Amino acid sequence: MTEDNTKANVQAQFGKNARNYVTSNTHAKGQDLQKLLEISQVKGIEKCLDIATGGGHVANALAPVVKEVAALDLTTEILHAAKGFIDSNGHTNVMFVQGDAERLPFDDSSFDVVTCRIAAHHFPNVFAFINEAFRVVKAEGTLLFIDNVAPERDDFDSFYNKIEKDRDPSHYRAWKKSEWYKMIEDAGFEIEESYRFRKHFQFNIWCQMMNLEPKKKEILAEYMINSSYELHDKFRLKINDGKVESFMGESILIKAIKPQM
């Protein structure tokens, strides 16, 4: 699949499910969002960019504590949903920009803080995204990055990426923690802090987020149930009455700094 087709897929999936991402508890709440705010160390004077803003939860959380936020997303419908959510909370310092995470429509060194949360697994070229984040953040500026990650072991990695892709065709790849550390450092950032979060997925809600067709949901559940005991243990797969109830994944939060050259 080409990059253009992948991005069209993202727009189609998120366009029709935009409201789900505003109301999703996984996206709206969670320890990772609170930790991101805690370690941001903002002082109220910062200009921030939230890449792939989705439901707008990071932008909404930053708005009261920084000078201004640019909320960028590829998909028009999700920007409208995010704007409605953020406007309803009374924030007037957020601007909404349609754009591509891999080709940011901003000048070099435009922002003090760049964020991206639970989105990069949809990007076909994460190297371009990280390089663009490095370009638009100021020297001594901060990258605050969160995403779901795959386990380091290859068969666990393959299983997790397969079930995500089967649920959501716009999923490109959940990368390993080690891969993210390398890509972020290769771009020129220096990693200051990193945190791991367990993520408990309720199977029915997880499928409903993408309005997965009943037949595809049934096939996905069957694949998970018939997977190895090792996979069941690794992903804490819980099955009741022959049905998948829940499983566990993980995400990471990385704080990185662009050094003064």
PDB file of C-alpha atoms in Angstrom:
ATOM      1  CA  MET A   1       0.000   0.000   0.000  1.00  0.00           C
ATOM      2  CA  THR A   2       1.375   3.433  -0.924  1.00  0.00           C
ATOM      3  CA  GLU A   3       1.731   6.294   1.562  1.00  0.00           C
ATOM      4  CA  ASP A   4      -1.074   8.208  -0.172  1.00  0.00           C
ATOM      5  CA  ASN A   5      -3.421   5.226   0.123  1.00  0.00           C
ATOM      6  CA  THR A   6      -2.495   4.799   3.776  1.00  0.00           C
ATOM      7  CA  LYS A   7      -3.282   8.435   4.527  1.00  0.00           C
ATOM      8  CA  ALA A   8      -6.551   8.254   2.623  1.00  0.00           C
ATOM      9  CA  ASN A   9      -7.389   5.239   4.766  1.00  0.00           C
ATOM     10  CA  VAL A  10      -6.640   7.242   7.922  1.00  0.00           C
ATOM     11  CA  GLN A  11      -8.884  10.075   6.749  1.00  0.00           C
ATOM     12  CA  ALA A  12     -11.704   7.650   5.926  1.00  0.00           C
ATOM     13  CA  GLN A  13     -11.494   5.783   9.232  1.00  0.00           C
ATOM     14  CA  PHE A  14     -11.158   8.841  11.439  1.00  0.00           C
ATOM     15  CA  GLY A  15     -13.628  10.881   9.427  1.00  0.00           C
ATOM     16  CA  LYS A  16     -16.471   8.484  10.078  1.00  0.00           C
ATOM     17  CA  ASN A  17     -15.455   7.785  13.685  1.00  0.00           C
ATOM     18  CA  ALA A  18     -14.414  11.292  14.728  1.00  0.00           C
ATOM     19  CA  ARG A  19     -16.883  11.638  17.586  1.00  0.00           C
ATOM     20  CA  ASN A  20     -15.731   8.327  19.091  1.00  0.00           C
ATOM     21  CA  TYR A  21     -12.286   9.796  19.663  1.00  0.00           C
ATOM     22  CA  VAL A  22     -13.620  12.828  21.492  1.00  0.00           C
ATOM     23  CA  THR A  23     -15.677  10.712  23.897  1.00  0.00           C
ATOM     24  CA  SER A  24     -13.231   7.795  24.285  1.00  0.00           C
ATOM     25  CA  ASN A  25     -12.154   7.321  27.914  1.00  0.00           C
ATOM     26  CA  THR A  26      -8.830   5.900  26.726  1.00  0.00           C
ATOM     27  CA  HIS A  27      -8.053   9.158  24.943  1.00  0.00           C
ATOM     28  CA  ALA A  28      -9.843  11.635  27.208  1.00  0.00           C
ATOM     29  CA  LYS A  29      -8.380  10.390  30.458  1.00  0.00           C
ATOM     30  CA  GLY A  30      -5.505   8.238  31.600  1.00  0.00           C
ATOM     31  CA  GLN A  31      -2.303   8.459  33.558  1.00  0.00           C
ATOM     32  CA  ASP A  32      -0.287   9.188  30.429  1.00  0.00           C
ATOM     33  CA  LEU A  33      -2.048  12.507  29.785  1.00  0.00           C
ATOM     34  CA  GLN A  34      -1.611  13.607  33.390  1.00  0.00           C
ATOM     35  CA  LYS A  35       2.053  12.606  33.327  1.00  0.00           C
ATOM     36  CA  LEU A  36       2.598  14.501  30.072  1.00  0.00           C
ATOM     37  CA  LEU A  37       1.315  17.679  31.721  1.00  0.00           C
ATOM     38  CA  GLU A  38       3.354  17.049  34.850  1.00  0.00           C
ATOM     39  CA  ILE A  39       6.689  16.667  33.060  1.00  0.00           C
ATOM     40  CA  SER A  40       6.039  19.411  30.474  1.00  0.00           C
ATOM     41  CA  GLN A  41       7.210  22.033  32.995  1.00  0.00           C
ATOM     42  CA  VAL A  42       5.418  24.768  31.069  1.00  0.00           C
ATOM     43  CA  LYS A  43       5.379  28.285  32.501  1.00  0.00           C
ATOM     44  CA  GLY A  44       2.437  29.815  30.625  1.00  0.00           C
ATOM     45  CA  ILE A  45       4.459  31.545  27.909  1.00  0.00           C
ATOM     46  CA  GLU A  46       4.929  28.626  25.530  1.00  0.00           C
ATOM     47  CA  LYS A  47       3.734  28.209  21.972  1.00  0.00           C
ATOM     48  CA  CYS A  48       2.786  24.544  21.487  1.00  0.00           C
ATOM     49  CA  LEU A  49       2.025  22.239  18.586  1.00  0.00           C
ATOM     50  CA  ASP A  50      -0.117  19.126  19.064  1.00  0.00           C
ATOM     51  CA  ILE A  51       0.498  16.827  16.089  1.00  0.00           C
ATOM     52  CA  ALA A  52      -2.387  14.544  15.042  1.00  0.00           C
ATOM     53  CA  THR A  53      -4.586  16.074  17.713  1.00  0.00           C
ATOM     54  CA  GLY A  54      -7.403  13.541  17.247  1.00  0.00           C
ATOM     55  CA  GLY A  55     -10.129  14.323  19.773  1.00  0.00           C
ATOM     56  CA  GLY A  56      -8.111  17.316  20.960  1.00  0.00           C
ATOM     57  CA  HIS A  57      -7.417  16.049  24.476  1.00  0.00           C
ATOM     58  CA  VAL A  58      -3.764  17.124  24.666  1.00  0.00           C
ATOM     59  CA  ALA A  59      -4.520  20.519  23.138  1.00  0.00           C
ATOM     60  CA  ASN A  60      -7.410  20.938  25.554  1.00  0.00           C
ATOM     61  CA  ALA A  61      -5.208  20.042  28.533  1.00  0.00           C
ATOM     62  CA  LEU A  62      -2.407  22.392  27.454  1.00  0.00           C
ATOM     63  CA  ALA A  63      -4.605  25.372  26.563  1.00  0.00           C
ATOM     64  CA  PRO A  64      -5.099  26.657  30.154  1.00  0.00           C
ATOM     65  CA  VAL A  65      -1.381  26.469  30.996  1.00  0.00           C
ATOM     66  CA  VAL A  66       0.397  27.793  27.876  1.00  0.00           C
ATOM     67  CA  LYS A  67       0.201  30.889  25.689  1.00  0.00           C
ATOM     68  CA  GLU A  68      -1.198  29.205  22.565  1.00  0.00           C
ATOM     69  CA  VAL A  69      -1.663  25.813  20.949  1.00  0.00           C
ATOM     70  CA  ALA A  70      -1.763  24.790  17.292  1.00  0.00           C
ATOM     71  CA  ALA A  71      -3.849  21.596  16.969  1.00  0.00           C
ATOM     72  CA  LEU A  72      -2.973  19.832  13.723  1.00  0.00           C
ATOM     73  CA  ASP A  73      -4.689  16.847  12.146  1.00  0.00           C
ATOM     74  CA  LEU A  74      -4.911  15.251   8.712  1.00  0.00           C
ATOM     75  CA  THR A  75      -8.675  14.761   8.864  1.00  0.00           C
ATOM     76  CA  THR A  76     -11.181  17.624   8.544  1.00  0.00           C
ATOM     77  CA  GLU A  77     -13.995  15.863  10.410  1.00  0.00           C
ATOM     78  CA  ILE A  78     -11.840  15.118  13.419  1.00  0.00           C
ATOM     79  CA  LEU A  79     -10.614  18.726  13.538  1.00  0.00           C
ATOM     80  CA  HIS A  80     -14.241  19.881  13.649  1.00  0.00           C
ATOM     81  CA  ALA A  81     -14.975  17.427  16.460  1.00  0.00           C
ATOM     82  CA  ALA A  82     -11.886  18.546  18.389  1.00  0.00           C
ATOM     83  CA  LYS A  83     -12.779  22.212  17.890  1.00  0.00           C
ATOM     84  CA  GLY A  84     -16.294  21.648  19.224  1.00  0.00           C
ATOM     85  CA  PHE A  85     -14.872  19.882  22.284  1.00  0.00           C
ATOM     86  CA  ILE A  86     -12.208  22.511  23.022  1.00  0.00           C
ATOM     87  CA  ASP A  87     -14.494  25.481  22.326  1.00  0.00           C
ATOM     88  CA  SER A  88     -17.084  24.009  24.694  1.00  0.00           C
ATOM     89  CA  ASN A  89     -14.466  24.159  27.444  1.00  0.00           C
ATOM     90  CA  GLY A  90     -14.011  27.887  26.885  1.00  0.00           C
ATOM     91  CA  HIS A  91     -10.470  27.831  25.492  1.00  0.00           C
ATOM     92  CA  THR A  92      -9.804  30.597  22.970  1.00  0.00           C
ATOM     93  CA  ASN A  93      -6.048  30.176  22.460  1.00  0.00           C
ATOM     94  CA  VAL A  94      -6.182  27.072  20.238  1.00  0.00           C
ATOM     95  CA  MET A  95      -5.949  27.280  16.454  1.00  0.00           C
ATOM     96  CA  PHE A  96      -6.896  24.318  14.281  1.00  0.00           C
ATOM     97  CA  VAL A  97      -4.777  23.402  11.277  1.00  0.00           C
ATOM     98  CA  GLN A  98      -5.324  20.694   8.706  1.00  0.00           C
ATOM     99  CA  GLY A  99      -1.986  19.191   7.813  1.00  0.00           C
ATOM    100  CA  ASP A 100       0.273  16.173   7.516  1.00  0.00           C
ATOM    101  CA  ALA A 101       2.475  15.101  10.441  1.00  0.00           C
ATOM    102  CA  GLU A 102       5.187  14.156   7.951  1.00  0.00           C
ATOM    103  CA  ARG A 103       5.155  17.558   6.171  1.00  0.00           C
ATOM    104  CA  LEU A 104       4.342  20.138   8.826  1.00  0.00           C
ATOM    105  CA  PRO A 105       3.117  23.507   7.470  1.00  0.00           C
ATOM    106  CA  PHE A 106       5.221  25.562   9.903  1.00  0.00           C
ATOM    107  CA  ASP A 107       8.541  27.399   9.809  1.00  0.00           C
ATOM    108  CA  ASP A 108      11.672  26.094  11.478  1.00  0.00           C
ATOM    109  CA  SER A 109      11.930  26.658  15.243  1.00  0.00           C
ATOM    110  CA  SER A 110       8.308  27.807  15.575  1.00  0.00           C
ATOM    111  CA  PHE A 111       7.341  26.049  18.827  1.00  0.00           C
ATOM    112  CA  ASP A 112       8.555  25.657  22.394  1.00  0.00           C
ATOM    113  CA  VAL A 113       6.763  22.340  22.869  1.00  0.00           C
ATOM    114  CA  VAL A 114       5.673  19.682  20.369  1.00  0.00           C
ATOM    115  CA  THR A 115       3.332  16.882  21.429  1.00  0.00           C
ATOM    116  CA  CYS A 116       1.963  13.768  19.744  1.00  0.00           C
ATOM    117  CA  ARG A 117      -0.200  11.278  21.640  1.00  0.00           C
ATOM    118  CA  ILE A 118      -1.589   7.891  20.553  1.00  0.00           C
ATOM    119  CA  ALA A 119      -1.334   8.692  16.841  1.00  0.00           C
ATOM    120  CA  ALA A 120       2.027   7.780  15.328  1.00  0.00           C
ATOM    121  CA  HIS A 121       1.061   4.140  14.739  1.00  0.00           C
ATOM    122  CA  HIS A 122      -1.006   5.531  11.852  1.00  0.00           C
ATOM    123  CA  PHE A 123       1.958   7.305  10.197  1.00  0.00           C
ATOM    124  CA  PRO A 124       3.494   5.505   7.191  1.00  0.00           C
ATOM    125  CA  ASN A 125       6.792   7.410   7.571  1.00  0.00           C
ATOM    126  CA  VAL A 126       7.580   7.954  11.240  1.00  0.00           C
ATOM    127  CA  PHE A 127      11.132   9.007  10.395  1.00  0.00           C
ATOM    128  CA  ALA A 128       9.744  12.008   8.506  1.00  0.00           C
ATOM    129  CA  PHE A 129       7.418  12.820  11.414  1.00  0.00           C
ATOM    130  CA  ILE A 130      10.252  12.802  13.986  1.00  0.00           C
ATOM    131  CA  ASN A 131      12.504  14.869  11.708  1.00  0.00           C
ATOM    132  CA  GLU A 132       9.707  17.381  11.163  1.00  0.00           C
ATOM    133  CA  ALA A 133       9.066  17.611  14.911  1.00  0.00           C
ATOM    134  CA  PHE A 134      12.785  18.295  15.394  1.00  0.00           C
ATOM    135  CA  ARG A 135      12.724  20.969  12.680  1.00  0.00           C
ATOM    136  CA  VAL A 136       9.782  22.972  14.029  1.00  0.00           C
ATOM    137  CA  VAL A 137      10.723  22.915  17.720  1.00  0.00           C
ATOM    138  CA  LYS A 138      13.083  25.580  19.044  1.00  0.00           C
ATOM    139  CA  ALA A 139      16.531  24.828  20.436  1.00  0.00           C
ATOM    140  CA  GLU A 140      16.101  23.632  24.025  1.00  0.00           C
ATOM    141  CA  GLY A 141      12.447  22.986  23.183  1.00  0.00           C
ATOM    142  CA  THR A 142      10.612  19.844  24.205  1.00  0.00           C
ATOM    143  CA  LEU A 143       9.075  16.860  22.430  1.00  0.00           C
ATOM    144  CA  LEU A 144       6.436  15.012  24.470  1.00  0.00           C
ATOM    145  CA  PHE A 145       5.612  11.794  22.660  1.00  0.00           C
ATOM    146  CA  ILE A 146       3.135   9.032  23.561  1.00  0.00           C
ATOM    147  CA  ASP A 147       2.125   5.985  21.575  1.00  0.00           C
ATOM    148  CA  ASN A 148       1.071   2.381  21.889  1.00  0.00           C
ATOM    149  CA  VAL A 149       4.084   0.119  21.446  1.00  0.00           C
ATOM    150  CA  ALA A 150       4.714  -3.465  20.408  1.00  0.00           C
ATOM    151  CA  PRO A 151       6.682  -5.856  22.607  1.00  0.00           C
ATOM    152  CA  GLU A 152      10.373  -6.358  21.873  1.00  0.00           C
ATOM    153  CA  ARG A 153       9.926 -10.049  21.028  1.00  0.00           C
ATOM    154  CA  ASP A 154       9.179 -10.454  17.316  1.00  0.00           C
ATOM    155  CA  ASP A 155       6.290 -12.950  17.535  1.00  0.00           C
ATOM    156  CA  PHE A 156       4.559 -10.812  20.186  1.00  0.00           C
ATOM    157  CA  ASP A 157       5.175  -7.756  17.994  1.00  0.00           C
ATOM    158  CA  SER A 158       3.617  -9.495  14.960  1.00  0.00           C
ATOM    159  CA  PHE A 159       0.555 -10.606  16.926  1.00  0.00           C
ATOM    160  CA  TYR A 160      -0.141  -7.152  18.345  1.00  0.00           C
ATOM    161  CA  ASN A 161       0.261  -5.382  15.004  1.00  0.00           C
ATOM    162  CA  LYS A 162      -1.929  -7.961  13.267  1.00  0.00           C
ATOM    163  CA  ILE A 163      -4.869  -7.573  15.645  1.00  0.00           C
ATOM    164  CA  GLU A 164      -4.608  -3.783  15.480  1.00  0.00           C
ATOM    165  CA  LYS A 165      -4.533  -3.870  11.675  1.00  0.00           C
ATOM    166  CA  ASP A 166      -7.450  -6.328  11.512  1.00  0.00           C
ATOM    167  CA  ARG A 167      -9.497  -4.033  13.744  1.00  0.00           C
ATOM    168  CA  ASP A 168      -8.440  -0.795  12.029  1.00  0.00           C
ATOM    169  CA  PRO A 169      -7.178  -0.711   8.409  1.00  0.00           C
ATOM    170  CA  SER A 170      -5.649   2.721   9.040  1.00  0.00           C
ATOM    171  CA  HIS A 171      -3.224   1.218  11.577  1.00  0.00           C
ATOM    172  CA  TYR A 172       0.256   1.229  10.022  1.00  0.00           C
ATOM    173  CA  ARG A 173       2.611  -0.074  12.719  1.00  0.00           C
ATOM    174  CA  ALA A 174       3.065   0.046  16.466  1.00  0.00           C
ATOM    175  CA  TRP A 175       6.833   0.272  16.892  1.00  0.00           C
ATOM    176  CA  LYS A 176       8.899  -1.250  19.684  1.00  0.00           C
ATOM    177  CA  LYS A 177      10.180   0.897  22.557  1.00  0.00           C
ATOM    178  CA  SER A 178      13.751   0.363  21.406  1.00  0.00           C
ATOM    179  CA  GLU A 179      12.840   1.528  17.889  1.00  0.00           C
ATOM    180  CA  TRP A 180      11.312   4.757  19.196  1.00  0.00           C
ATOM    181  CA  TYR A 181      14.335   5.527  21.367  1.00  0.00           C
ATOM    182  CA  LYS A 182      16.623   5.051  18.383  1.00  0.00           C
ATOM    183  CA  MET A 183      14.510   7.080  15.945  1.00  0.00           C
ATOM    184  CA  ILE A 184      14.121   9.988  18.362  1.00  0.00           C
ATOM    185  CA  GLU A 185      17.843  10.082  19.133  1.00  0.00           C
ATOM    186  CA  ASP A 186      18.781   9.643  15.460  1.00  0.00           C
ATOM    187  CA  ALA A 187      16.738  12.749  14.634  1.00  0.00           C
ATOM    188  CA  GLY A 188      18.905  14.772  17.036  1.00  0.00           C
ATOM    189  CA  PHE A 189      16.811  14.823  20.207  1.00  0.00           C
ATOM    190  CA  GLU A 190      18.205  13.922  23.618  1.00  0.00           C
ATOM    191  CA  ILE A 191      15.887  11.728  25.688  1.00  0.00           C
ATOM    192  CA  GLU A 192      15.418  13.002  29.233  1.00  0.00           C
ATOM    193  CA  GLU A 193      12.597  10.860  30.649  1.00  0.00           C
ATOM    194  CA  SER A 194      10.566   7.807  29.688  1.00  0.00           C
ATOM    195  CA  TYR A 195       7.534   6.104  31.252  1.00  0.00           C
ATOM    196  CA  ARG A 196       5.611   2.914  30.523  1.00  0.00           C
ATOM    197  CA  PHE A 197       1.854   2.539  30.960  1.00  0.00           C
ATOM    198  CA  ARG A 198      -0.273  -0.585  30.923  1.00  0.00           C
ATOM    199  CA  LYS A 199      -3.321  -0.306  28.703  1.00  0.00           C
ATOM    200  CA  HIS A 200      -6.374  -2.455  29.371  1.00  0.00           C
ATOM    201  CA  PHE A 201      -8.555  -2.867  26.293  1.00  0.00           C
ATOM    202  CA  GLN A 202     -12.163  -3.978  26.635  1.00  0.00           C
ATOM    203  CA  PHE A 203     -12.613  -5.968  23.439  1.00  0.00           C
ATOM    204  CA  ASN A 204     -16.146  -4.818  22.574  1.00  0.00           C
ATOM    205  CA  ILE A 205     -15.359  -1.135  23.154  1.00  0.00           C
ATOM    206  CA  TRP A 206     -12.043  -1.472  21.313  1.00  0.00           C
ATOM    207  CA  CYS A 207     -13.875  -2.847  18.248  1.00  0.00           C
ATOM    208  CA  GLN A 208     -16.715  -0.362  18.558  1.00  0.00           C
ATOM    209  CA  MET A 209     -14.250   2.545  18.343  1.00  0.00           C
ATOM    210  CA  MET A 210     -13.731   1.618  14.688  1.00  0.00           C
ATOM    211  CA  ASN A 211     -17.307   0.410  14.094  1.00  0.00           C
ATOM    212  CA  LEU A 212     -15.905  -2.985  13.176  1.00  0.00           C
ATOM    213  CA  GLU A 213     -18.356  -5.119  11.194  1.00  0.00           C
ATOM    214  CA  PRO A 214     -19.790  -8.082  13.205  1.00  0.00           C
ATOM    215  CA  LYS A 215     -18.277 -10.706  10.907  1.00  0.00           C
ATOM    216  CA  LYS A 216     -14.806  -9.144  11.056  1.00  0.00           C
ATOM    217  CA  LYS A 217     -15.130  -8.821  14.817  1.00  0.00           C
ATOM    218  CA  GLU A 218     -16.005 -12.516  15.042  1.00  0.00           C
ATOM    219  CA  ILE A 219     -12.987 -13.503  12.908  1.00  0.00           C
ATOM    220  CA  LEU A 220     -10.685 -11.290  14.993  1.00  0.00           C
ATOM    221  CA  ALA A 221     -11.954 -12.784  18.266  1.00  0.00           C
ATOM    222  CA  GLU A 222     -11.507 -16.302  16.907  1.00  0.00           C
ATOM    223  CA  TYR A 223      -7.923 -15.526  15.886  1.00  0.00           C
ATOM    224  CA  MET A 224      -7.129 -14.186  19.358  1.00  0.00           C
ATOM    225  CA  ILE A 225      -8.760 -17.128  21.141  1.00  0.00           C
ATOM    226  CA  ASN A 226      -6.873 -19.645  18.988  1.00  0.00           C
ATOM    227  CA  SER A 227      -3.492 -17.991  19.534  1.00  0.00           C
ATOM    228  CA  SER A 228      -0.779 -19.648  21.643  1.00  0.00           C
ATOM    229  CA  TYR A 229      -0.790 -19.893  25.432  1.00  0.00           C
ATOM    230  CA  GLU A 230       2.290 -17.654  25.449  1.00  0.00           C
ATOM    231  CA  LEU A 231       0.351 -14.939  23.631  1.00  0.00           C
ATOM    232  CA  HIS A 232      -2.606 -15.342  25.993  1.00  0.00           C
ATOM    233  CA  ASP A 233      -0.248 -14.872  28.941  1.00  0.00           C
ATOM    234  CA  LYS A 234       1.712 -11.979  27.445  1.00  0.00           C
ATOM    235  CA  PHE A 235      -1.369  -9.951  26.522  1.00  0.00           C
ATOM    236  CA  ARG A 236      -3.391 -10.993  29.617  1.00  0.00           C
ATOM    237  CA  LEU A 237      -6.083 -12.247  27.264  1.00  0.00           C
ATOM    238  CA  LYS A 238      -9.300 -12.757  29.229  1.00  0.00           C
ATOM    239  CA  ILE A 239     -11.915 -15.067  27.712  1.00  0.00           C
ATOM    240  CA  ASN A 240     -15.347 -15.721  29.217  1.00  0.00           C
ATOM    241  CA  ASP A 241     -17.904 -18.153  27.779  1.00  0.00           C
ATOM    242  CA  GLY A 242     -15.857 -18.501  24.615  1.00  0.00           C
ATOM    243  CA  LYS A 243     -15.746 -14.742  24.012  1.00  0.00           C
ATOM    244  CA  VAL A 244     -12.863 -12.301  24.241  1.00  0.00           C
ATOM    245  CA  GLU A 245     -13.511  -9.933  27.118  1.00  0.00           C
ATOM    246  CA  SER A 246     -10.275  -7.941  27.361  1.00  0.00           C
ATOM    247  CA  PHE A 247      -6.528  -7.878  26.800  1.00  0.00           C
ATOM    248  CA  MET A 248      -3.568  -5.743  27.809  1.00  0.00           C
ATOM    249  CA  GLY A 249      -1.185  -3.652  25.750  1.00  0.00           C
ATOM    250  CA  GLU A 250       1.259  -0.912  26.641  1.00  0.00           C
ATOM    251  CA  SER A 251       2.232   2.622  25.727  1.00  0.00           C
ATOM    252  CA  ILE A 252       5.255   4.803  26.363  1.00  0.00           C
ATOM    253  CA  LEU A 253       5.731   8.481  27.106  1.00  0.00           C
ATOM    254  CA  ILE A 254       9.047   9.976  26.057  1.00  0.00           C
ATOM    255  CA  LYS A 255      10.259  13.461  26.939  1.00  0.00           C
ATOM    256  CA  ALA A 256      13.057  14.607  24.649  1.00  0.00           C
ATOM    257  CA  ILE A 257      14.893  17.910  24.264  1.00  0.00           C
ATOM    258  CA  LYS A 258      16.328  19.549  21.147  1.00  0.00           C
ATOM    259  CA  PRO A 259      19.851  20.515  22.187  1.00  0.00           C
ATOM    260  CA  GLN A 260      21.317  23.970  21.678  1.00  0.00           C
ATOM    261  CA  MET A 261      23.598  23.652  18.651  1.00  0.00           C
TER     262      MET A 261
END
